[in-house]
Amino acid sequence: MTNQTAQPAAPVAARPPVRLLLTILQLIALGVLGSITFGILSGLFAASIALVFVFGIGLIFFVGLVYAMFGVAWFEVARVSSLYELNLPALRWRPRTRPGFGGWVRALGRQAVDGSMWRALANFVLACIAGALILRLFWGMIWSAIIAFAPLAIDGTVDGPYGSEILVEWAPLFGILGVVISAAAIIGLALLHRVITRALIVPSREAELTEQVRTTSAQREGAVRAADVERTRIERDLHDGVQPRLVSVGMTLGLAQQKIDDDPAKAKELISEAHTSTKAAITELRQLARGIHASVLDDRGLDAALSALAGRSHIPVHLDVRMDGRCSRDAEAAVYFAIAESLTNAAKHSRASDCRVIVRRRENGVLWARVEDNGMGGAQIQPGGGLDGISNRVLAAGGTFRLDSPQGGPTSLEVSVPCAS
């Protein structure tokens, strides 16, 4: 007898009539709320233009306008993705390429001219216009249904939809035609909304392939750059740390060999010194190997690896890890080494006395981590430096990297890596 494992039921897609009804209802809601949204955006735009020369106050309204437009565009993408089951990626704010206030201003400027945001806004405007038309058509359909029964109560003429007058004898015919035409127009606008949405928001196959090629190229470049930075770091650590210590051990043992006959006590002291230096060299090699490959990450997972990392830190680390299950090896390794390098930088350069590490596996399948210290700040990405290695390693894993380190602190670093990377 064959055992059969029950498979989870696939999500039931909405049937076309149900989706059409949902589209009409959403368009009606947008037709009502669209004027309010346009009023807010228009007010922010007018204030930003009118007050730009008044101590720069208009710039504050311009910032609010960009954030408001992004919020509307994000809502529109999420709305049509859920309505038509398109599984579109959520609209994302343009990331900073540089730390500090200047990096934020650059990101704001790029977001203000972002094509995907403007396409979503255009779709929202057209949806609101369609919603307003549907409201008028809905009112005309109701009035047409009413006048279809006018001969039962009225003689002469009857007021038709949109200010017309109809002989009561023709009222039933005009009423039925009005209901049919209005209903057909409403359905047509709903179907047109789907076509326009697919043209404006849903990326074409060519655009998807172009984006995949761009992403793959960026990941490959990040992987090559990360490997180069890692190789440079290993060479530097060997040259500046382990190699001089081993040379010192060799010289100490040579001196001990020369004195072993004439001064055994001194030779014994030199051998003890060489033994101590050898153990220190072994410790440095072990730490160097751990920086290349964390075996505990494979054996016990990211939580245990970070606990061991926090235990070896020279500054107190408050660790908060909440993960439901494990991610891929590449994703966990990218986050682990980003946190390890951040803690090393905090101990060496930031003069921090406290550090906080937060790790979450989010519902969208992204492994997110944040490292924050209370140091002096001012951290910058230098070619070949530790932060450069973090950014390239995260990029190679298909993730994003954000550094915020103003002068005076605090310094915060956030990384997001897809769990399936």
PDB file of N, CA and C in Angstrom, residues 364-404:
ATOM      1  N   ASN A 364       8.367  38.428   3.825  1.00  0.00           N
ATOM      2  CA  ASN A 364       8.576  38.453   2.377  1.00  0.00           C
ATOM      3  C   ASN A 364       9.803  37.657   1.954  1.00  0.00           C
ATOM      4  N   GLY A 365      10.342  36.842   2.858  1.00  0.00           N
ATOM      5  CA  GLY A 365      11.477  35.997   2.505  1.00  0.00           C
ATOM      6  C   GLY A 365      12.804  36.723   2.467  1.00  0.00           C
ATOM      7  N   VAL A 366      12.953  37.757   3.275  1.00  0.00           N
ATOM      8  CA  VAL A 366      14.180  38.551   3.318  1.00  0.00           C
ATOM      9  C   VAL A 366      14.795  38.434   4.707  1.00  0.00           C
ATOM     10  N   LEU A 367      16.094  38.207   4.745  1.00  0.00           N
ATOM     11  CA  LEU A 367      16.839  38.192   5.999  1.00  0.00           C
ATOM     12  C   LEU A 367      17.387  39.591   6.224  1.00  0.00           C
ATOM     13  N   TRP A 368      16.934  40.235   7.300  1.00  0.00           N
ATOM     14  CA  TRP A 368      17.262  41.634   7.570  1.00  0.00           C
ATOM     15  C   TRP A 368      18.055  41.735   8.865  1.00  0.00           C
ATOM     16  N   ALA A 369      19.065  42.583   8.867  1.00  0.00           N
ATOM     17  CA  ALA A 369      19.886  42.773  10.069  1.00  0.00           C
ATOM     18  C   ALA A 369      20.238  44.249  10.210  1.00  0.00           C
ATOM     19  N   ARG A 370      20.346  44.666  11.450  1.00  0.00           N
ATOM     20  CA  ARG A 370      20.731  46.046  11.759  1.00  0.00           C
ATOM     21  C   ARG A 370      21.759  46.027  12.888  1.00  0.00           C
ATOM     22  N   VAL A 371      22.855  46.748  12.693  1.00  0.00           N
ATOM     23  CA  VAL A 371      23.906  46.885  13.707  1.00  0.00           C
ATOM     24  C   VAL A 371      24.041  48.364  14.028  1.00  0.00           C
ATOM     25  N   GLU A 372      23.951  48.691  15.296  1.00  0.00           N
ATOM     26  CA  GLU A 372      24.037  50.088  15.718  1.00  0.00           C
ATOM     27  C   GLU A 372      24.958  50.197  16.924  1.00  0.00           C
ATOM     28  N   ASP A 373      25.874  51.179  16.885  1.00  0.00           N
ATOM     29  CA  ASP A 373      26.752  51.430  18.036  1.00  0.00           C
ATOM     30  C   ASP A 373      26.642  52.893  18.437  1.00  0.00           C
ATOM     31  N   ASN A 374      27.087  53.189  19.636  1.00  0.00           N
ATOM     32  CA  ASN A 374      26.999  54.555  20.162  1.00  0.00           C
ATOM     33  C   ASN A 374      28.334  55.274  20.058  1.00  0.00           C
ATOM     34  N   GLY A 375      29.086  54.962  19.015  1.00  0.00           N
ATOM     35  CA  GLY A 375      30.409  55.556  18.850  1.00  0.00           C
ATOM     36  C   GLY A 375      30.384  56.946  18.260  1.00  0.00           C
ATOM     37  N   MET A 376      31.553  57.374  17.782  1.00  0.00           N
ATOM     38  CA  MET A 376      31.750  58.746  17.324  1.00  0.00           C
ATOM     39  C   MET A 376      31.250  58.979  15.899  1.00  0.00           C
ATOM     40  N   GLY A 377      30.897  57.941  15.179  1.00  0.00           N
ATOM     41  CA  GLY A 377      30.354  58.101  13.833  1.00  0.00           C
ATOM     42  C   GLY A 377      31.421  58.471  12.821  1.00  0.00           C
ATOM     43  N   GLY A 378      30.959  58.966  11.672  1.00  0.00           N
ATOM     44  CA  GLY A 378      31.870  59.369  10.616  1.00  0.00           C
ATOM     45  C   GLY A 378      32.394  58.230   9.761  1.00  0.00           C
ATOM     46  N   ALA A 379      31.795  57.058   9.852  1.00  0.00           N
ATOM     47  CA  ALA A 379      32.262  55.927   9.051  1.00  0.00           C
ATOM     48  C   ALA A 379      31.932  56.153   7.584  1.00  0.00           C
ATOM     49  N   GLN A 380      32.864  55.818   6.708  1.00  0.00           N
ATOM     50  CA  GLN A 380      32.683  55.966   5.272  1.00  0.00           C
ATOM     51  C   GLN A 380      33.206  54.733   4.552  1.00  0.00           C
ATOM     52  N   ILE A 381      32.633  54.497   3.390  1.00  0.00           N
ATOM     53  CA  ILE A 381      33.066  53.352   2.590  1.00  0.00           C
ATOM     54  C   ILE A 381      34.321  53.734   1.823  1.00  0.00           C
ATOM     55  N   GLN A 382      35.421  53.075   2.144  1.00  0.00           N
ATOM     56  CA  GLN A 382      36.682  53.297   1.464  1.00  0.00           C
ATOM     57  C   GLN A 382      37.001  52.094   0.584  1.00  0.00           C
ATOM     58  N   PRO A 383      37.481  52.329  -0.648  1.00  0.00           N
ATOM     59  CA  PRO A 383      37.820  51.198  -1.523  1.00  0.00           C
ATOM     60  C   PRO A 383      38.807  50.252  -0.847  1.00  0.00           C
ATOM     61  N   GLY A 384      38.448  48.986  -0.800  1.00  0.00           N
ATOM     62  CA  GLY A 384      39.304  47.987  -0.180  1.00  0.00           C
ATOM     63  C   GLY A 384      39.135  47.868   1.314  1.00  0.00           C
ATOM     64  N   GLY A 385      38.307  48.725   1.931  1.00  0.00           N
ATOM     65  CA  GLY A 385      38.101  48.666   3.367  1.00  0.00           C
ATOM     66  C   GLY A 385      37.051  47.644   3.755  1.00  0.00           C
ATOM     67  N   GLY A 386      36.832  47.562   5.072  1.00  0.00           N
ATOM     68  CA  GLY A 386      35.878  46.587   5.576  1.00  0.00           C
ATOM     69  C   GLY A 386      34.460  46.843   5.119  1.00  0.00           C
ATOM     70  N   LEU A 387      34.033  48.130   5.120  1.00  0.00           N
ATOM     71  CA  LEU A 387      32.674  48.446   4.686  1.00  0.00           C
ATOM     72  C   LEU A 387      32.502  48.188   3.191  1.00  0.00           C
ATOM     73  N   ASP A 388      33.563  48.399   2.424  1.00  0.00           N
ATOM     74  CA  ASP A 388      33.513  48.067   1.003  1.00  0.00           C
ATOM     75  C   ASP A 388      33.319  46.568   0.812  1.00  0.00           C
ATOM     76  N   GLY A 389      33.994  45.785   1.646  1.00  0.00           N
ATOM     77  CA  GLY A 389      33.812  44.336   1.583  1.00  0.00           C
ATOM     78  C   GLY A 389      32.400  43.919   1.934  1.00  0.00           C
ATOM     79  N   ILE A 390      31.806  44.587   2.945  1.00  0.00           N
ATOM     80  CA  ILE A 390      30.424  44.268   3.325  1.00  0.00           C
ATOM     81  C   ILE A 390      29.476  44.551   2.167  1.00  0.00           C
ATOM     82  N   SER A 391      29.589  45.752   1.586  1.00  0.00           N
ATOM     83  CA  SER A 391      28.659  46.145   0.524  1.00  0.00           C
ATOM     84  C   SER A 391      28.761  45.198  -0.670  1.00  0.00           C
ATOM     85  N   ASN A 392      29.976  44.799  -1.041  1.00  0.00           N
ATOM     86  CA  ASN A 392      30.139  43.905  -2.183  1.00  0.00           C
ATOM     87  C   ASN A 392      29.664  42.498  -1.878  1.00  0.00           C
ATOM     88  N   ARG A 393      29.891  42.025  -0.664  1.00  0.00           N
ATOM     89  CA  ARG A 393      29.414  40.688  -0.306  1.00  0.00           C
ATOM     90  C   ARG A 393      27.890  40.650  -0.290  1.00  0.00           C
ATOM     91  N   VAL A 394      27.261  41.693   0.256  1.00  0.00           N
ATOM     92  CA  VAL A 394      25.793  41.752   0.285  1.00  0.00           C
ATOM     93  C   VAL A 394      25.242  41.876  -1.126  1.00  0.00           C
ATOM     94  N   LEU A 395      25.883  42.697  -1.959  1.00  0.00           N
ATOM     95  CA  LEU A 395      25.444  42.847  -3.347  1.00  0.00           C
ATOM     96  C   LEU A 395      25.557  41.527  -4.099  1.00  0.00           C
ATOM     97  N   ALA A 396      26.632  40.783  -3.858  1.00  0.00           N
ATOM     98  CA  ALA A 396      26.804  39.502  -4.528  1.00  0.00           C
ATOM     99  C   ALA A 396      25.717  38.515  -4.137  1.00  0.00           C
ATOM    100  N   ALA A 397      25.172  38.649  -2.923  1.00  0.00           N
ATOM    101  CA  ALA A 397      24.086  37.779  -2.475  1.00  0.00           C
ATOM    102  C   ALA A 397      22.719  38.278  -2.911  1.00  0.00           C
ATOM    103  N   GLY A 398      22.674  39.360  -3.695  1.00  0.00           N
ATOM    104  CA  GLY A 398      21.401  39.888  -4.184  1.00  0.00           C
ATOM    105  C   GLY A 398      20.690  40.777  -3.191  1.00  0.00           C
ATOM    106  N   GLY A 399      21.416  41.294  -2.184  1.00  0.00           N
ATOM    107  CA  GLY A 399      20.792  42.099  -1.143  1.00  0.00           C
ATOM    108  C   GLY A 399      21.086  43.579  -1.294  1.00  0.00           C
ATOM    109  N   THR A 400      20.679  44.342  -0.286  1.00  0.00           N
ATOM    110  CA  THR A 400      20.892  45.782  -0.248  1.00  0.00           C
ATOM    111  C   THR A 400      21.626  46.142   1.031  1.00  0.00           C
ATOM    112  N   PHE A 401      22.313  47.281   0.982  1.00  0.00           N
ATOM    113  CA  PHE A 401      23.188  47.709   2.073  1.00  0.00           C
ATOM    114  C   PHE A 401      22.949  49.189   2.312  1.00  0.00           C
ATOM    115  N   ARG A 402      22.810  49.586   3.575  1.00  0.00           N
ATOM    116  CA  ARG A 402      22.621  51.007   3.902  1.00  0.00           C
ATOM    117  C   ARG A 402      23.431  51.361   5.132  1.00  0.00           C
ATOM    118  N   LEU A 403      24.212  52.424   5.024  1.00  0.00           N
ATOM    119  CA  LEU A 403      25.056  52.901   6.121  1.00  0.00           C
ATOM    120  C   LEU A 403      24.643  54.312   6.483  1.00  0.00           C
ATOM    121  N   ASP A 404      24.452  54.567   7.765  1.00  0.00           N
ATOM    122  CA  ASP A 404      24.119  55.897   8.268  1.00  0.00           C
ATOM    123  C   ASP A 404      25.053  56.183   9.433  1.00  0.00           C
TER     124      ASP A 404
END
